[in-house]
CSV table of C-alpha atoms in Angstrom, one decimal:
chain,number,residue,atom,x,y,z
A,235,MET,CA,-35.0,-145.9,-138.5
A,236,GLN,CA,-32.4,-145.5,-135.8
A,237,ARG,CA,-33.5,-143.5,-132.9
A,238,VAL,CA,-31.5,-140.5,-131.8
A,239,PHE,CA,-32.3,-140.0,-127.8
A,240,SER,CA,-30.9,-137.6,-126.0
A,241,ARG,CA,-29.0,-137.8,-122.3
A,242,ARG,CA,-32.7,-137.6,-120.2
A,243,SER,CA,-35.0,-139.7,-122.6
A,244,PHE,CA,-31.8,-142.5,-123.1
A,245,HIS,CA,-31.9,-142.0,-118.6
A,246,GLN,CA,-35.5,-142.1,-118.5
A,247,PHE,CA,-35.8,-144.9,-121.1
A,248,LEU,CA,-33.3,-147.3,-120.0
A,249,VAL,CA,-35.5,-146.8,-116.5
A,250,ARG,CA,-38.6,-148.5,-118.7
A,251,CYS,CA,-36.3,-151.2,-119.5
A,252,ALA,CA,-34.8,-151.7,-115.1
A,253,ALA,CA,-39.0,-151.5,-114.9
A,254,ALA,CA,-39.4,-154.4,-115.9
A,255,ILE,CA,-36.9,-156.1,-114.5
A,256,PRO,CA,-38.1,-158.8,-111.6
A,257,GLY,CA,-35.9,-157.3,-109.3
A,258,ALA,CA,-34.0,-154.3,-109.7
A,259,LEU,CA,-33.3,-151.6,-106.7
A,260,LEU,CA,-35.3,-148.7,-108.3
A,261,SER,CA,-36.5,-146.4,-106.2
A,262,ALA,CA,-38.1,-143.0,-106.9
A,263,HIS,CA,-34.6,-141.2,-107.4
A,264,ALA,CA,-35.1,-143.6,-110.4
A,265,LEU,CA,-37.2,-141.5,-112.2
A,266,ALA,CA,-35.3,-138.8,-111.8
A,267,ALA,CA,-33.1,-137.4,-114.7
A,268,PRO,CA,-28.9,-137.9,-113.9
A,269,VAL,CA,-27.9,-134.3,-113.3
A,270,GLU,CA,-25.8,-132.6,-115.3
A,271,ALA,CA,-22.4,-130.1,-112.6
A,272,PRO,CA,-19.5,-129.1,-114.2
A,273,GLY,CA,-16.2,-131.1,-114.4
A,274,PHE,CA,-17.7,-134.6,-114.0
A,275,SER,CA,-18.7,-136.6,-116.6
A,276,TYR,CA,-22.3,-139.0,-116.1
A,277,VAL,CA,-21.8,-142.2,-117.3
A,278,LYS,CA,-24.2,-144.8,-116.9
A,279,SER,CA,-27.0,-145.8,-114.2
A,280,LEU,CA,-29.1,-148.3,-112.7
A,281,GLY,CA,-30.5,-149.2,-109.5
A,282,GLY,CA,-32.3,-145.5,-108.4
A,283,ILE,CA,-27.9,-144.7,-109.2
A,284,ASP,CA,-26.1,-142.1,-111.4
A,285,GLU,CA,-22.2,-142.8,-112.1
A,286,TYR,CA,-20.4,-139.7,-112.8
A,287,ARG,CA,-16.6,-139.8,-113.2
A,288,LEU,CA,-14.8,-136.1,-112.3
A,289,ASP,CA,-13.3,-135.1,-115.6
A,290,SER,CA,-10.0,-133.7,-114.0
A,291,ASN,CA,-8.6,-136.5,-112.6
A,292,GLY,CA,-10.3,-139.9,-113.0
A,293,LEU,CA,-12.6,-140.2,-109.4
A,294,GLN,CA,-15.7,-142.2,-109.3
A,295,VAL,CA,-18.7,-141.2,-107.6
A,296,LEU,CA,-21.9,-142.9,-107.2
A,297,LEU,CA,-25.7,-141.6,-105.7
A,298,MET,CA,-28.1,-142.5,-104.7
A,299,PRO,CA,-30.8,-140.0,-103.1
A,300,ASP,CA,-33.8,-141.9,-100.8
A,301,HIS,CA,-35.2,-138.1,-98.8
A,302,SER,CA,-36.4,-141.3,-96.3
A,303,ALA,CA,-34.2,-139.6,-93.4
A,304,PRO,CA,-32.6,-137.0,-92.8
A,305,VAL,CA,-29.6,-138.6,-92.7
A,306,ALA,CA,-27.1,-140.2,-95.2
A,307,THR,CA,-23.4,-142.4,-95.8
A,308,PHE,CA,-20.3,-141.1,-97.6
A,309,ASN,CA,-17.6,-144.1,-98.9
A,310,VAL,CA,-14.8,-144.1,-99.7
A,311,THR,CA,-13.6,-147.1,-101.6
A,312,TYR,CA,-9.6,-147.5,-102.6
A,313,ARG,CA,-9.0,-150.0,-104.7
A,314,VAL,CA,-6.1,-152.0,-102.9
A,315,GLY,CA,-6.1,-154.5,-100.8
A,316,SER,CA,-3.9,-157.7,-99.4
A,317,ARG,CA,-4.3,-159.4,-103.1
A,318,ASN,CA,-1.7,-155.9,-103.6
A,319,GLU,CA,0.9,-156.9,-101.2
A,320,VAL,CA,4.3,-159.0,-101.2
A,321,THR,CA,6.1,-160.3,-98.8
A,322,GLY,CA,7.4,-158.5,-96.7
A,323,SER,CA,4.9,-156.0,-96.6
A,324,THR,CA,1.9,-158.4,-96.1
A,325,GLY,CA,-0.1,-156.6,-93.8
A,326,SER,CA,0.0,-153.2,-95.1
A,327,THR,CA,-2.8,-151.6,-96.4
A,328,HIS,CA,-4.8,-152.6,-93.1
A,329,LEU,CA,-1.7,-150.9,-91.5
A,330,LEU,CA,-2.0,-147.9,-93.1
A,331,GLU,CA,-5.8,-148.0,-93.1
A,332,HIS,CA,-5.1,-148.3,-89.2
A,333,LEU,CA,-2.7,-144.8,-90.1
A,334,MET,CA,-5.1,-142.9,-92.3
A,335,PHE,CA,-6.5,-141.7,-88.5
A,336,LYS,CA,-3.5,-140.0,-87.0
A,337,GLY,CA,-3.7,-136.6,-89.4
A,338,SER,CA,-2.3,-134.3,-91.2
A,339,ASP,CA,-1.0,-131.1,-91.4
A,340,LYS,CA,-5.3,-129.3,-91.1
A,341,PHE,CA,-6.8,-132.3,-89.9
A,342,ASN,CA,-5.3,-133.0,-87.0
A,343,TYR,CA,-5.7,-133.7,-82.8
A,344,SER,CA,-3.4,-130.9,-81.5
A,345,ALA,CA,-6.0,-128.3,-83.3
A,346,GLY,CA,-9.3,-130.1,-82.4
A,347,THR,CA,-10.0,-131.1,-85.3
A,348,SER,CA,-9.3,-135.0,-86.2
A,349,ILE,CA,-11.5,-137.2,-88.1
A,350,ASP,CA,-12.7,-138.5,-85.0
A,351,GLN,CA,-13.5,-135.7,-82.8
A,352,TYR,CA,-15.8,-133.5,-86.0
A,353,LEU,CA,-17.3,-137.1,-86.0
A,354,GLU,CA,-17.8,-138.3,-82.8
A,355,ARG,CA,-19.0,-133.9,-82.2
A,356,VAL,CA,-21.8,-133.9,-85.0
A,357,GLY,CA,-22.6,-138.1,-84.5
A,358,ALA,CA,-21.4,-139.4,-86.8
A,359,ARG,CA,-21.4,-143.5,-87.1
A,360,TYR,CA,-18.4,-144.1,-89.0
A,361,ASN,CA,-15.5,-146.9,-89.2
A,362,ALA,CA,-12.7,-148.2,-92.1
A,363,THR,CA,-12.8,-151.9,-93.1
A,364,THR,CA,-9.9,-153.7,-95.1
A,365,SER,CA,-10.8,-156.4,-97.5
A,366,VAL,CA,-8.7,-159.0,-99.8
A,367,ASP,CA,-10.2,-156.7,-102.9
A,368,ARG,CA,-10.4,-153.0,-101.4
A,369,THR,CA,-9.7,-150.9,-98.0
A,370,ASN,CA,-12.9,-148.5,-98.1
A,371,TYR,CA,-13.8,-145.2,-95.0
A,372,PHE,CA,-16.8,-144.2,-94.3
A,373,ALA,CA,-19.1,-142.5,-92.5
A,374,THR,CA,-23.3,-142.4,-91.5
A,375,LEU,CA,-24.4,-138.4,-90.1
A,376,ALA,CA,-26.6,-136.2,-90.3
A,377,ALA,CA,-26.8,-134.4,-94.1
A,378,GLN,CA,-26.0,-131.1,-93.1
A,379,ASN,CA,-23.1,-132.4,-91.7
A,380,VAL,CA,-21.5,-134.0,-94.5
A,381,ASP,CA,-19.9,-131.4,-95.8
A,382,GLY,CA,-17.5,-131.0,-93.1
A,383,TYR,CA,-16.9,-134.5,-93.4
A,384,ILE,CA,-15.9,-134.7,-97.4
A,385,ALA,CA,-13.6,-132.4,-96.3
A,386,ILE,CA,-11.2,-134.3,-94.0
A,387,GLU,CA,-11.6,-137.7,-96.2
A,388,ALA,CA,-10.7,-136.3,-98.8
A,389,ASP,CA,-7.0,-134.4,-97.3
A,390,ARG,CA,-5.9,-137.8,-95.7
A,391,MET,CA,-6.4,-138.9,-100.0
A,392,ARG,CA,-3.2,-137.8,-100.6
A,393,ASN,CA,-1.5,-135.0,-97.2
A,394,LEU,CA,-1.9,-137.8,-94.6
A,395,TRP,CA,1.2,-138.1,-91.8
A,396,LEU,CA,3.0,-140.4,-91.4
A,397,HIS,CA,5.1,-140.6,-88.5
A,398,GLU,CA,6.9,-142.9,-87.4
A,399,SER,CA,5.6,-142.8,-84.0
A,400,ASP,CA,2.7,-143.5,-85.3
A,401,ARG,CA,3.6,-146.6,-86.9
A,402,GLN,CA,5.1,-148.3,-83.9
A,403,SER,CA,2.0,-147.9,-81.7
A,404,GLU,CA,-0.5,-149.3,-84.1
A,405,MET,CA,2.3,-151.3,-84.8
A,406,THR,CA,0.8,-153.1,-81.1
A,407,VAL,CA,-3.1,-152.6,-81.8
A,408,VAL,CA,-2.5,-154.0,-84.6
A,409,ARG,CA,-0.2,-156.9,-83.6
A,410,ASN,CA,-2.0,-157.3,-80.5
A,411,GLU,CA,-5.0,-157.9,-83.3
A,412,PHE,CA,-3.3,-160.9,-85.2
A,413,GLU,CA,-2.4,-162.5,-81.7
A,414,ARG,CA,-6.7,-162.9,-80.8
A,415,GLY,CA,-6.9,-164.3,-84.3
A,416,LYS,CA,-4.1,-166.5,-84.0
A,417,ASN,CA,-5.9,-167.8,-80.4
A,418,ASP,CA,-9.1,-168.3,-82.4
A,419,PRO,CA,-9.0,-171.6,-83.7
A,420,HIS,CA,-11.9,-171.0,-86.2
A,421,ASN,CA,-9.9,-168.6,-87.7
A,422,LEU,CA,-6.9,-169.9,-87.4
A,423,LEU,CA,-8.0,-173.0,-89.9
A,424,HIS,CA,-9.8,-171.0,-92.1
A,425,GLU,CA,-6.5,-168.9,-92.8
A,426,GLU,CA,-4.4,-172.1,-92.9
A,427,ILE,CA,-6.9,-173.5,-95.4
A,428,THR,CA,-6.3,-170.3,-97.3
A,429,ALA,CA,-2.9,-170.3,-97.4
A,430,ALA,CA,-2.4,-174.2,-99.1
A,431,ALA,CA,-5.5,-173.5,-101.3
A,432,TYR,CA,-3.6,-171.0,-103.0
A,433,GLU,CA,-0.4,-171.9,-104.6
A,434,ALA,CA,0.0,-168.0,-106.5
A,435,LEU,CA,-2.6,-165.5,-105.6
A,436,PRO,CA,-1.4,-164.0,-102.8
A,437,TYR,CA,-5.6,-164.2,-101.5
A,438,HIS,CA,-3.3,-166.7,-99.6
A,439,HIS,CA,-1.6,-164.7,-96.5
A,440,PRO,CA,-4.3,-163.2,-94.0
A,441,THR,CA,-5.5,-159.7,-95.0
A,442,ILE,CA,-3.9,-158.8,-91.4
A,443,GLY,CA,-0.2,-160.3,-92.5
A,444,TRP,CA,1.9,-162.3,-90.4
A,445,ARG,CA,3.3,-160.8,-87.5
A,446,SER,CA,6.8,-160.7,-89.0
A,447,ASP,CA,5.9,-158.1,-91.7
A,448,ILE,CA,3.7,-156.3,-89.0
A,449,GLU,CA,6.5,-156.2,-86.4
A,450,HIS,CA,9.2,-154.6,-89.0
A,451,VAL,CA,7.4,-152.9,-92.0
A,452,THR,CA,9.1,-149.8,-92.3
A,453,ILE,CA,7.5,-145.9,-92.8
A,454,GLU,CA,9.3,-145.8,-95.8
A,455,THR,CA,7.4,-148.8,-96.9
A,456,LEU,CA,4.1,-147.8,-95.9
A,457,ARG,CA,4.5,-144.1,-97.7
A,458,ASP,CA,5.4,-145.8,-101.0
A,459,PHE,CA,2.1,-148.4,-100.3
A,460,TYR,CA,-0.2,-144.9,-100.0
A,461,ASN,CA,2.3,-142.6,-102.1
A,462,THR,CA,1.4,-146.0,-105.0
A,463,PHE,CA,-2.9,-146.9,-104.1
A,464,TYR,CA,-4.6,-143.6,-102.8
A,465,TRP,CA,-4.7,-142.0,-105.9
A,466,PRO,CA,-8.7,-141.1,-106.8
A,467,ASP,CA,-8.6,-142.7,-110.1
A,468,ASN,CA,-7.9,-145.8,-107.7
A,469,ALA,CA,-11.5,-144.7,-105.2
A,470,THR,CA,-14.7,-144.7,-106.4
A,471,VAL,CA,-17.2,-142.6,-103.9
A,472,THR,CA,-20.6,-143.3,-102.5
A,473,VAL,CA,-23.7,-141.3,-101.2
A,474,VAL,CA,-26.4,-142.7,-100.2
A,475,GLY,CA,-29.2,-141.0,-98.6
A,476,ASP,CA,-30.4,-137.4,-98.2
A,477,ILE,CA,-28.9,-135.2,-100.7
A,478,GLU,CA,-29.3,-133.2,-103.4
A,479,PRO,CA,-27.1,-135.3,-105.9
A,480,LYS,CA,-26.1,-131.5,-108.1
A,481,ALA,CA,-25.9,-129.9,-104.8
A,482,MET,CA,-23.6,-133.2,-103.9
A,483,LEU,CA,-21.4,-133.3,-106.3
A,484,ALA,CA,-20.5,-129.5,-106.0
A,485,MET,CA,-19.3,-131.2,-102.6
A,486,ILE,CA,-17.7,-133.7,-104.1
A,487,ARG,CA,-15.1,-131.8,-107.2
A,488,LYS,CA,-13.9,-128.9,-104.6
A,489,TYR,CA,-12.5,-131.3,-102.2
A,490,TYR,CA,-10.9,-133.8,-104.2
A,491,GLY,CA,-10.5,-131.8,-107.6
A,492,VAL,CA,-7.4,-130.6,-106.3
A,493,TYR,CA,-6.4,-133.6,-106.9
A,494,ILE,CA,-4.3,-135.0,-110.3
A,495,LYS,CA,-4.9,-138.8,-111.8
A,496,ALA,CA,-2.1,-140.4,-110.5
A,497,PRO,CA,1.2,-139.7,-112.2
A,498,HIS,CA,1.7,-143.2,-112.1
A,499,ALA,CA,-0.4,-146.6,-112.9
A,500,ILE,CA,-1.5,-148.4,-110.8
A,501,PRO,CA,0.6,-152.2,-110.3
A,502,VAL,CA,-1.8,-154.9,-111.8
A,503,VAL,CA,-2.0,-158.1,-110.2
A,504,TYR,CA,-2.1,-160.0,-113.1
A,505,THR,CA,-0.5,-163.0,-111.1
A,506,GLU,CA,-3.0,-166.1,-111.8
A,507,GLU,CA,-3.9,-169.2,-109.8
A,508,PRO,CA,-2.8,-172.5,-111.6
A,509,GLU,CA,-4.7,-175.6,-111.5
A,510,GLN,CA,-4.8,-177.8,-109.1
A,511,THR,CA,-4.1,-181.1,-109.6
A,512,GLY,CA,-4.6,-182.6,-106.4
A,513,PRO,CA,-6.9,-182.9,-103.4
A,514,ARG,CA,-4.7,-180.7,-99.9
A,515,ARG,CA,-5.5,-181.2,-96.7
A,516,VAL,CA,-4.0,-179.3,-93.1
A,517,VAL,CA,-5.4,-179.7,-89.4
A,518,VAL,CA,-5.2,-177.6,-86.9
A,519,LYS,CA,-4.1,-179.2,-84.1
A,520,LYS,CA,-5.0,-176.2,-80.4
A,521,PRO,CA,-6.3,-176.5,-76.9
A,522,GLY,CA,-10.2,-176.1,-77.3
A,523,GLU,CA,-13.6,-177.6,-76.9
A,524,LEU,CA,-14.8,-179.0,-79.5
A,525,GLY,CA,-13.4,-179.4,-83.3
A,526,SER,CA,-15.1,-178.3,-86.2
A,527,VAL,CA,-14.3,-180.2,-91.0
A,528,VAL,CA,-14.0,-177.6,-93.4
A,529,ILE,CA,-14.1,-178.2,-96.9
A,530,ALA,CA,-13.0,-175.4,-99.6
A,531,HIS,CA,-13.2,-175.5,-103.1
A,532,LYS,CA,-12.0,-173.5,-105.7
A,533,ILE,CA,-15.1,-171.4,-107.5
A,534,PRO,CA,-14.6,-168.5,-109.6
A,535,SER,CA,-13.9,-164.1,-109.4
A,536,GLY,CA,-17.3,-162.9,-108.2
A,537,LEU,CA,-17.7,-161.0,-111.6
A,538,SER,CA,-19.0,-164.9,-113.2
A,539,PRO,CA,-21.4,-165.9,-114.3
A,540,ASP,CA,-22.1,-169.6,-112.3
A,541,GLN,CA,-22.3,-167.2,-109.0
A,542,PRO,CA,-26.3,-166.6,-109.0
A,543,ALA,CA,-26.8,-170.8,-109.4
A,544,ILE,CA,-24.2,-171.6,-106.5
A,545,ALA,CA,-25.4,-168.5,-104.6
A,546,VAL,CA,-28.4,-170.5,-104.8
A,547,MET,CA,-26.6,-174.5,-104.2
A,548,ASP,CA,-25.6,-172.3,-101.5
A,549,SER,CA,-29.7,-171.4,-100.4
A,550,ILE,CA,-30.6,-175.3,-100.7
A,551,LEU,CA,-27.5,-176.4,-99.2
A,552,SER,CA,-27.3,-174.5,-95.1
A,553,ASP,CA,-30.2,-171.7,-95.2
A,554,GLY,CA,-33.6,-172.7,-92.4
A,555,LYS,CA,-34.0,-175.8,-90.8
A,556,ASP,CA,-35.4,-177.5,-94.2
A,557,SER,CA,-31.8,-177.3,-95.8
A,558,ARG,CA,-29.8,-179.9,-96.5
A,559,LEU,CA,-27.1,-179.7,-94.0
A,560,TYR,CA,-29.3,-178.8,-91.5
A,561,ARG,CA,-31.4,-182.0,-91.8
A,562,THR,CA,-28.5,-184.8,-92.2
A,563,LEU,CA,-25.5,-182.8,-90.0
A,564,VAL,CA,-27.9,-180.7,-87.1
A,565,ASP,CA,-30.5,-182.6,-86.6
A,566,THR,CA,-28.9,-185.5,-86.8
A,567,GLY,CA,-26.7,-185.0,-83.9
A,568,LEU,CA,-23.4,-184.9,-85.9
A,569,ALA,CA,-23.4,-181.1,-86.1
A,570,LEU,CA,-24.1,-178.2,-83.4
A,571,THR,CA,-23.2,-175.7,-87.2
A,572,ALA,CA,-23.3,-176.2,-90.3
A,573,SER,CA,-23.2,-174.0,-93.4
A,574,ALA,CA,-22.1,-173.7,-96.5
A,575,HIS,CA,-20.8,-170.2,-98.8
A,576,GLY,CA,-18.9,-169.0,-102.1
A,577,GLY,CA,-17.0,-165.1,-101.7
A,578,THR,CA,-16.8,-162.8,-104.5
A,579,PHE,CA,-13.9,-161.4,-104.8
A,580,HIS,CA,-12.4,-160.0,-108.5
A,581,ASP,CA,-10.0,-163.3,-108.6
A,582,MET,CA,-10.8,-167.1,-107.9
A,583,ASN,CA,-12.7,-167.3,-104.9
A,584,LEU,CA,-12.9,-170.2,-101.6
A,585,HIS,CA,-16.8,-171.6,-101.6
A,586,PHE,CA,-16.6,-173.1,-97.9
A,587,MET,CA,-18.0,-176.0,-96.4
A,588,THR,CA,-17.9,-176.1,-92.8
A,589,ALA,CA,-19.7,-178.3,-89.5
A,590,ASN,CA,-18.2,-177.3,-86.0
A,591,LEU,CA,-18.7,-181.1,-84.0
A,592,ALA,CA,-21.6,-182.1,-82.0
A,593,PRO,CA,-19.3,-183.9,-79.0
A,594,GLY,CA,-18.9,-187.4,-79.8
A,595,THR,CA,-18.6,-186.2,-83.9
A,596,THR,CA,-14.9,-187.7,-84.7
A,597,GLN,CA,-14.1,-185.3,-88.1
A,598,SER,CA,-14.3,-187.7,-90.2
A,599,GLN,CA,-18.2,-188.5,-89.6
A,600,ALA,CA,-18.7,-184.6,-90.2
A,601,GLU,CA,-16.2,-185.2,-94.0
A,602,LYS,CA,-17.9,-188.1,-95.0
A,603,ALA,CA,-21.6,-186.3,-94.4
A,604,LEU,CA,-20.5,-183.4,-96.5
A,605,LEU,CA,-19.4,-185.1,-99.7
A,606,GLU,CA,-22.0,-187.2,-98.9
A,607,GLN,CA,-24.4,-183.5,-100.0
A,608,ILE,CA,-22.6,-182.7,-102.4
A,609,GLU,CA,-22.4,-185.3,-104.2
A,610,LEU,CA,-26.4,-185.9,-104.6
A,611,ILE,CA,-26.7,-182.1,-105.6
A,612,LYS,CA,-23.9,-184.0,-108.8
A,613,THR,CA,-25.6,-186.9,-109.2
A,614,GLN,CA,-29.5,-186.3,-108.5
A,615,GLY,CA,-30.2,-182.7,-108.5
A,616,VAL,CA,-32.1,-180.3,-106.9
A,617,THR,CA,-35.4,-180.3,-106.8
A,618,ALA,CA,-37.5,-176.9,-108.6
A,619,GLU,CA,-39.4,-176.1,-105.5
A,620,GLU,CA,-35.9,-175.7,-103.5
A,621,VAL,CA,-35.0,-173.7,-106.4
A,622,ALA,CA,-38.4,-171.6,-105.5
A,623,GLN,CA,-37.7,-171.3,-102.4
A,624,ALA,CA,-34.2,-170.5,-102.2
A,625,ARG,CA,-35.0,-167.2,-104.3
A,626,GLN,CA,-37.9,-166.0,-102.3
A,627,GLN,CA,-35.2,-166.4,-99.3
A,628,TYR,CA,-32.1,-165.0,-102.0
A,629,ARG,CA,-35.2,-161.3,-101.1
A,630,ALA,CA,-36.2,-162.2,-98.2
A,631,ASP,CA,-32.1,-161.8,-96.8
A,632,ARG,CA,-31.4,-159.0,-99.3
A,633,ALA,CA,-34.5,-157.1,-98.2
A,634,TYR,CA,-32.7,-157.2,-94.0
A,635,ARG,CA,-29.0,-156.5,-95.7
A,636,LEU,CA,-30.5,-153.6,-97.1
A,637,ASP,CA,-31.9,-151.7,-94.5
A,638,GLY,CA,-30.6,-148.4,-94.6
A,639,THR,CA,-27.7,-146.0,-96.5
A,640,ASP,CA,-24.8,-147.5,-94.0
A,641,SER,CA,-26.1,-151.3,-95.5
A,642,VAL,CA,-27.2,-150.0,-98.9
A,643,VAL,CA,-23.5,-148.3,-99.2
A,644,GLU,CA,-22.0,-151.7,-97.8
A,645,GLU,CA,-22.5,-153.8,-100.4
A,646,LEU,CA,-22.2,-152.1,-103.2
A,647,ASN,CA,-18.8,-151.4,-101.7
A,648,GLU,CA,-18.4,-154.9,-102.3
A,649,TRP,CA,-19.3,-154.9,-105.2
A,650,ILE,CA,-16.9,-152.0,-106.4
A,651,ALA,CA,-13.7,-154.4,-105.2
A,652,THR,CA,-15.2,-157.4,-107.9
A,653,GLY,CA,-15.1,-155.4,-110.8
A,654,ASP,CA,-19.0,-154.3,-111.7
A,655,TRP,CA,-21.2,-151.8,-109.1
A,656,THR,CA,-23.9,-152.6,-111.3
A,657,GLN,CA,-24.1,-156.3,-109.8
A,658,PHE,CA,-25.2,-154.8,-106.6
A,659,VAL,CA,-28.6,-154.8,-109.2
A,660,ARG,CA,-28.3,-157.3,-111.3
A,661,PHE,CA,-27.2,-160.1,-109.8
A,662,SER,CA,-30.2,-160.3,-108.1
A,663,ASP,CA,-31.7,-160.1,-111.0
A,664,ALA,CA,-29.7,-163.2,-112.4
A,665,VAL,CA,-30.6,-164.4,-108.8
A,666,GLU,CA,-34.1,-165.1,-110.1
A,667,LYS,CA,-33.4,-167.0,-113.1
A,668,VAL,CA,-31.0,-170.0,-112.1
A,669,THR,CA,-33.2,-173.6,-112.5
A,670,PRO,CA,-32.1,-176.5,-111.2
A,671,ALA,CA,-29.4,-177.6,-113.9
A,672,ALA,CA,-28.4,-174.3,-113.7
A,673,VAL,CA,-27.3,-175.0,-109.9
A,674,GLN,CA,-25.9,-179.4,-111.2
A,675,ARG,CA,-24.0,-178.3,-113.5
A,676,VAL,CA,-21.7,-175.9,-111.1
A,677,ALA,CA,-21.8,-178.7,-108.5
A,678,LYS,CA,-20.4,-181.0,-111.3
A,679,THR,CA,-17.8,-178.6,-112.1
A,680,TYR,CA,-16.1,-176.7,-109.7
A,681,PHE,CA,-16.8,-179.3,-106.5
A,682,ASN,CA,-14.3,-181.5,-107.3
A,683,GLU,CA,-11.6,-184.0,-105.1
A,684,ASP,CA,-8.8,-182.4,-107.1
A,685,GLN,CA,-9.9,-179.2,-106.9
A,686,SER,CA,-10.0,-179.5,-103.2
A,687,THR,CA,-9.2,-178.7,-99.6
A,688,THR,CA,-9.7,-180.0,-96.3
A,689,GLY,CA,-9.2,-178.8,-92.9
A,690,TRP,CA,-9.8,-180.4,-89.5
A,691,PHE,CA,-9.5,-178.3,-86.3
A,692,VAL,CA,-8.8,-180.9,-84.1
A,693,PRO,CA,-9.3,-179.3,-79.9
A,694,VAL,CA,-5.8,-181.3,-77.6
A,695,ALA,CA,-6.2,-180.3,-73.9
A,696,LYS,CA,-3.5,-177.2,-73.2
A,697,GLY,CA,-0.9,-179.5,-71.4
A,698,LYS,CA,-0.9,-182.5,-74.1
A,699,LEU,CA,-0.5,-180.0,-76.8
A,700,GLU,CA,2.8,-178.5,-75.1
A,701,SER,CA,3.7,-182.2,-74.2
A,702,MET,CA,3.4,-182.6,-78.3
A,703,LYS,CA,6.1,-179.8,-79.0
């Protein structure tokens, strides 16, 4: 007999199922049914988070009540990042992020109603960030002050001033940020490895953009970029903290419901990275004290089912003083630090193994030691004890990472950008199921020489570098 669920009973059924899954992140709110709110359609729930859709314009809304403290974090994620840029407009996402704080007719500094003035007046912590797949704007503040912040945040979705004078002033700020990055040899090495590793995907250019584009992009180009991507159906609002869902949805509808969907289709990035046909290498020579080696391998997108096994492998390699890289590189005096970590981007990612060299160590020695550890996993595998310890470390790290409403929003923000917010919960469950065989399999599949890009930072004396020019 087919069982028919009401929306309320179906939600309770899902909660009971989720409670049986090890590692599921369930709050007390998970025991309550999602609310019915005018103008919204309920989509799904997982781990104490309810998803809704604003019917009039497609805005995605995620709510996670937490009444442990009288604060809330409000975040809006736009699904636009540096992957949406092309030559000539690189850095536009980041520069536009700066311009988003310049005001509108209704909320501006001269009127005393700017976003900075309001949030500083109510004692909020706030910021914005740009990455490869997304841009987000957020504030953590007393729950009773959220309404005022939503009003300003929603207003600048479509009513932003975009003045040439503001572009010129913020361009100099961004250019200074760009120059600081270029003066950091380790940051520069990472950029050059990424540019060499990606042939076609727009991940190859840095999020901050290339200097010439930062300096010369026009205000018209930035306005076109804003009018292309800053629409409710290309955004997700996330609210975590001391909120009542029905009242919060009413606030969101009040301020965001005035907008229509994008009048055009949001452009899709359909470029795919071609198969790499051999190893690539870059060398950065700049003034500095100690060298470093970075080996990058191509790994699949953040939603790949192989990502949890890669995360476990990374923990075995570099979490703590008992990790393989610490024992073989740091304890032996080859490196001051050594690490392994992968990304969870929307498209193909890069995985980085890094050794910051100890005095007297050559890049060749460190590179050989890093590669040996990968080969050991490929040929001999890892132990059940190592996997169990990695799972335990992951649980501990996650508990620490999710301490506070802003931390929860930060991690949710990254999964929204990757393409599926439910991985905020499901990824942890998948880590619990990783086996030693899975770790060995992903090492054999992705960590091969022909999929690698290796970078060396070679420090040189400043005078010597000048003579080489």
